[in-house]
Tab-separated table of C-alpha atoms in Angstrom:
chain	number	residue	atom	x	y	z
A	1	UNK	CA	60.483	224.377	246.690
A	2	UNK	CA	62.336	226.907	248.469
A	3	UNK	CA	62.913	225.067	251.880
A	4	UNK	CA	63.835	221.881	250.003
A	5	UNK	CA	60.943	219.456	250.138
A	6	UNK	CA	60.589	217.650	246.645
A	7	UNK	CA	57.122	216.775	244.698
A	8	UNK	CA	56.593	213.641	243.068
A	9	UNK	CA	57.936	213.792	239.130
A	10	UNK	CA	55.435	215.002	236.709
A	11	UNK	CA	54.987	213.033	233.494
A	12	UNK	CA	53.637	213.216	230.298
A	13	UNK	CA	53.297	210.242	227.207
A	14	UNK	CA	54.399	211.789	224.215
A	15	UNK	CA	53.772	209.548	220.614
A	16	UNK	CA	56.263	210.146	218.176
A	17	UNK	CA	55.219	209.908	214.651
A	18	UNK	CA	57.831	210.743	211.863
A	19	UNK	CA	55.756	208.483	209.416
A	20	UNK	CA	55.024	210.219	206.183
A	21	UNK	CA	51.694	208.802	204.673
A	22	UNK	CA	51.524	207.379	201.537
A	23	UNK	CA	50.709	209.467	198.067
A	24	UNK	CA	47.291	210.104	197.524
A	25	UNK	CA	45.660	208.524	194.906
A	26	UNK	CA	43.552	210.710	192.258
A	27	UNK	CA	40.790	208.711	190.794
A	28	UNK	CA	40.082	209.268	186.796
A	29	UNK	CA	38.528	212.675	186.306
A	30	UNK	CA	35.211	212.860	184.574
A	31	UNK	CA	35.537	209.082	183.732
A	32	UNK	CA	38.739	209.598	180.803
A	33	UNK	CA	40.755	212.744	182.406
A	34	UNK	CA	39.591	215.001	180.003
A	35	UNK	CA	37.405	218.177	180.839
A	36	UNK	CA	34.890	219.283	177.465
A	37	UNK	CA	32.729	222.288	177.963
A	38	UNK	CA	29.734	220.727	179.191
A	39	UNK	CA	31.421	218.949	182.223
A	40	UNK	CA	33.478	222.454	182.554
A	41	UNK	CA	30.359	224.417	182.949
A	42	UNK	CA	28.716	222.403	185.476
A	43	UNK	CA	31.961	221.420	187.690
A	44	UNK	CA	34.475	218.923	187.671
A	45	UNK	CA	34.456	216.440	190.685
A	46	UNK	CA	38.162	215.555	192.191
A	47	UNK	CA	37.939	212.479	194.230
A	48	UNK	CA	40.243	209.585	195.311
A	49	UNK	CA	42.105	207.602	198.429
A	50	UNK	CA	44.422	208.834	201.044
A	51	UNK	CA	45.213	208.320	204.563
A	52	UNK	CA	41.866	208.346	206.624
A	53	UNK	CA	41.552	211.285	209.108
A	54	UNK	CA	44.348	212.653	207.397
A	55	UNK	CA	43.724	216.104	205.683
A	56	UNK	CA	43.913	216.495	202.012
A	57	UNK	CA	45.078	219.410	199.657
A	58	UNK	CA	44.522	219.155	196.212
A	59	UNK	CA	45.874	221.620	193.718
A	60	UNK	CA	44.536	222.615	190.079
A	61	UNK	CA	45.931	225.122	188.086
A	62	UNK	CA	45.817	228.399	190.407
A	63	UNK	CA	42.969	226.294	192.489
A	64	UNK	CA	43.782	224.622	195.418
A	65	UNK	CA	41.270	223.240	198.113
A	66	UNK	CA	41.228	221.302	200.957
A	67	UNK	CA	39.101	218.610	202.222
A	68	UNK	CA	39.252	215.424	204.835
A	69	UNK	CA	39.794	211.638	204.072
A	70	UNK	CA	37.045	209.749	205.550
A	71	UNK	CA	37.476	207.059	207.784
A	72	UNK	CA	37.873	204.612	204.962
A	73	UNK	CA	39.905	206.965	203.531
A	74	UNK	CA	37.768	208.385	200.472
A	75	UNK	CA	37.912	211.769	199.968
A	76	UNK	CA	36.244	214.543	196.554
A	77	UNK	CA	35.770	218.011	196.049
A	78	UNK	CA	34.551	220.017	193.678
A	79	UNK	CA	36.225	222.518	191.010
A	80	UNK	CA	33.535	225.359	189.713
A	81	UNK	CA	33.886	226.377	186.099
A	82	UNK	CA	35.886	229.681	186.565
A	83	UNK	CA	38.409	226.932	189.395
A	84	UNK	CA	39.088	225.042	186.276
A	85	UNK	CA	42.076	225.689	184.106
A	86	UNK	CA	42.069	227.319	180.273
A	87	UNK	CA	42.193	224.829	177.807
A	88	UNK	CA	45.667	222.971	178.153
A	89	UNK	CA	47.400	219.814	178.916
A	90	UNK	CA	46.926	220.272	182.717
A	91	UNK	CA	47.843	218.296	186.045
A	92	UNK	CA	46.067	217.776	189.627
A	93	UNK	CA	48.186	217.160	192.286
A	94	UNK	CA	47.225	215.782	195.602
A	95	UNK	CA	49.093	215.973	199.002
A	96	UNK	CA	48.151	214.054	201.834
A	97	UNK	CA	49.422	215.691	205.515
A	98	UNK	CA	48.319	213.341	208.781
A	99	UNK	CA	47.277	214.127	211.977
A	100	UNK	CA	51.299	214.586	213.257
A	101	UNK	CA	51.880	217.094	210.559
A	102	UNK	CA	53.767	214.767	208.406
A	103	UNK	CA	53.192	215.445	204.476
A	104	UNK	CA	53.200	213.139	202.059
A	105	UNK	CA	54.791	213.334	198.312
A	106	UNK	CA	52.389	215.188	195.506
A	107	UNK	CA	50.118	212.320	194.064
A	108	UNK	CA	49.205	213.364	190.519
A	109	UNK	CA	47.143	212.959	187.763
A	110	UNK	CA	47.126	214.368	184.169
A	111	UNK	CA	43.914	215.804	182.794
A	112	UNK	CA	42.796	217.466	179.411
A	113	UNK	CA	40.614	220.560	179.556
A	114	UNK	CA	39.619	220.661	176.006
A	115	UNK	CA	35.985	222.370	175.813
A	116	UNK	CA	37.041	224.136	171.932
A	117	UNK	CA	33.999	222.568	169.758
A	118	UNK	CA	36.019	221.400	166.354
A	119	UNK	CA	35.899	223.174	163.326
A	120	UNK	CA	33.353	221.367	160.874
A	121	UNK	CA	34.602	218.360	158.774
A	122	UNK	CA	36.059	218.290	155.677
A	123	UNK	CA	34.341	216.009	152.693
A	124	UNK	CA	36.180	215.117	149.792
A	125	UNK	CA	34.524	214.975	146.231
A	126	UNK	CA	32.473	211.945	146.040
A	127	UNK	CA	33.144	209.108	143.488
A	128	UNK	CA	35.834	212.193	142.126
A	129	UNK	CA	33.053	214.158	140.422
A	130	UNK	CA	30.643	214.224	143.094
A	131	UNK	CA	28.028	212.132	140.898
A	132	UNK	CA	27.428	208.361	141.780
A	133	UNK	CA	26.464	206.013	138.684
A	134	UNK	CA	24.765	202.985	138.883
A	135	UNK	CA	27.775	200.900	139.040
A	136	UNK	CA	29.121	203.123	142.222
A	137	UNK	CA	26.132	202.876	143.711
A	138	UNK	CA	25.793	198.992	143.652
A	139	UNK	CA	29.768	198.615	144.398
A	140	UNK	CA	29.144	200.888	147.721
A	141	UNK	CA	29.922	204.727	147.504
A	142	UNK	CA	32.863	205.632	149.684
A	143	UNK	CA	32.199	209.108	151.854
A	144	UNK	CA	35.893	210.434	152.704
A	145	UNK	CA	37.565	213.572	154.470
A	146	UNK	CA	39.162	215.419	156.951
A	147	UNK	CA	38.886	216.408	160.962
A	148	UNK	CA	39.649	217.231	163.753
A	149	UNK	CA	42.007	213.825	164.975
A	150	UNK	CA	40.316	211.884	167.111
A	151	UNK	CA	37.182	212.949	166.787
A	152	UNK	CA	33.712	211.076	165.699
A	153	UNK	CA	32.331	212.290	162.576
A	154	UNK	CA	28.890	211.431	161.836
A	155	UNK	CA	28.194	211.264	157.921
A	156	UNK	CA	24.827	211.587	157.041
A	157	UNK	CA	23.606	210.736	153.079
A	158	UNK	CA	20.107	210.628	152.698
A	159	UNK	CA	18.303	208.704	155.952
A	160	UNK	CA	21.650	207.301	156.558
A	161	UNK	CA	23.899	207.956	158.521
A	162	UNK	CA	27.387	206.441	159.533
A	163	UNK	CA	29.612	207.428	162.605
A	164	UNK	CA	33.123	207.312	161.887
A	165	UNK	CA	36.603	207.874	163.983
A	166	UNK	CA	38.869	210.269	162.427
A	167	UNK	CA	42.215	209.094	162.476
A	168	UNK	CA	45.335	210.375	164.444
A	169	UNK	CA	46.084	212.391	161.338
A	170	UNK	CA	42.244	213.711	160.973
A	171	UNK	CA	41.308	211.100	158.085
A	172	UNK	CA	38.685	209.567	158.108
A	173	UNK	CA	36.062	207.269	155.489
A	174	UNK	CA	32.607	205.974	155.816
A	175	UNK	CA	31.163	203.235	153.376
């Protein structure tokens, strides 16, 4: 002070913590990363893993939230329709920033949004005239043509019906 008599030191324990955590992990979003319009319409669920305590933004398209790890480090939120991106080859990103401040790099995850119903499959003539003789009929009738790729076409002939996989070129053939 100002006649010279001295006061014990003061002190204060400081933690330093320059640790970044470690990427967030996105689980698998609606169960194969791809969004169709019924899981669109009612909300798409983001969860996975990060540091626990540690707070947790998550980015989608022009959407971005943020949410807490718990203490075992688990962590979701929720998209609403209009929060989910137009149909596209899309990505979720994840950044994890703990309790010091310290961020973490973007964990990602790809995801389709496809929720564009196919145009209707394509059948080929059947037996090439579209009439099945008796010896077609007993040798198995082959039902042929073209979709969307990838997608299941169910062919129905009578009170049968077969589900088939169009190929990666759209083909596809049920016996």
């Amino acid at each position: 002070d100002a006649v010279g008599n001295v006061s014990a030191a003061g002190t204060q324990t400081v933690a330093i913590d320059t640790a970044v955590p470690d990427v967030p992990v996105i689980s698998a979003v609606s169960t194969d990363n791809a969004v169709n319009a019924a899981e669109k319409t009612a909300g798409v669920v983001v969860s996975g893993t990060a540091e626990a305590g540690a707070s947790v933004t998550v980015t989608w398209g022009s959407t971005v939230k943020t949410v807490t790890a718990t203490s075992t480090g688990a962590w979701s939120t929720t998209f609403a329709s209009a929060e989910i991106p137009a149909d596209a080859a899309t990505t979720i990103s994840a950044v994890t920033t703990d309790a010091a401040g310290n961020a973490s790099a973007a964990g990602t995850r790809a995801v389709t949004v496809d929720t564009a119903a196919p145009s209707a499959p394509t059948v080929n003539a059947v037996a090439t005239d579209n009439i099945a003789n008796a010896t077609e009929k007993a040798a198995g009738v082959a039902v042929a043509g073209t979709a969307e790729a990838g997608a299941s076409v169910a062919v129905t002939w009578g009170s049968t019906v077969k589900t088939v996989t169009a190929s990666s070129t759209g083909d596809w053939t049920a016996t």
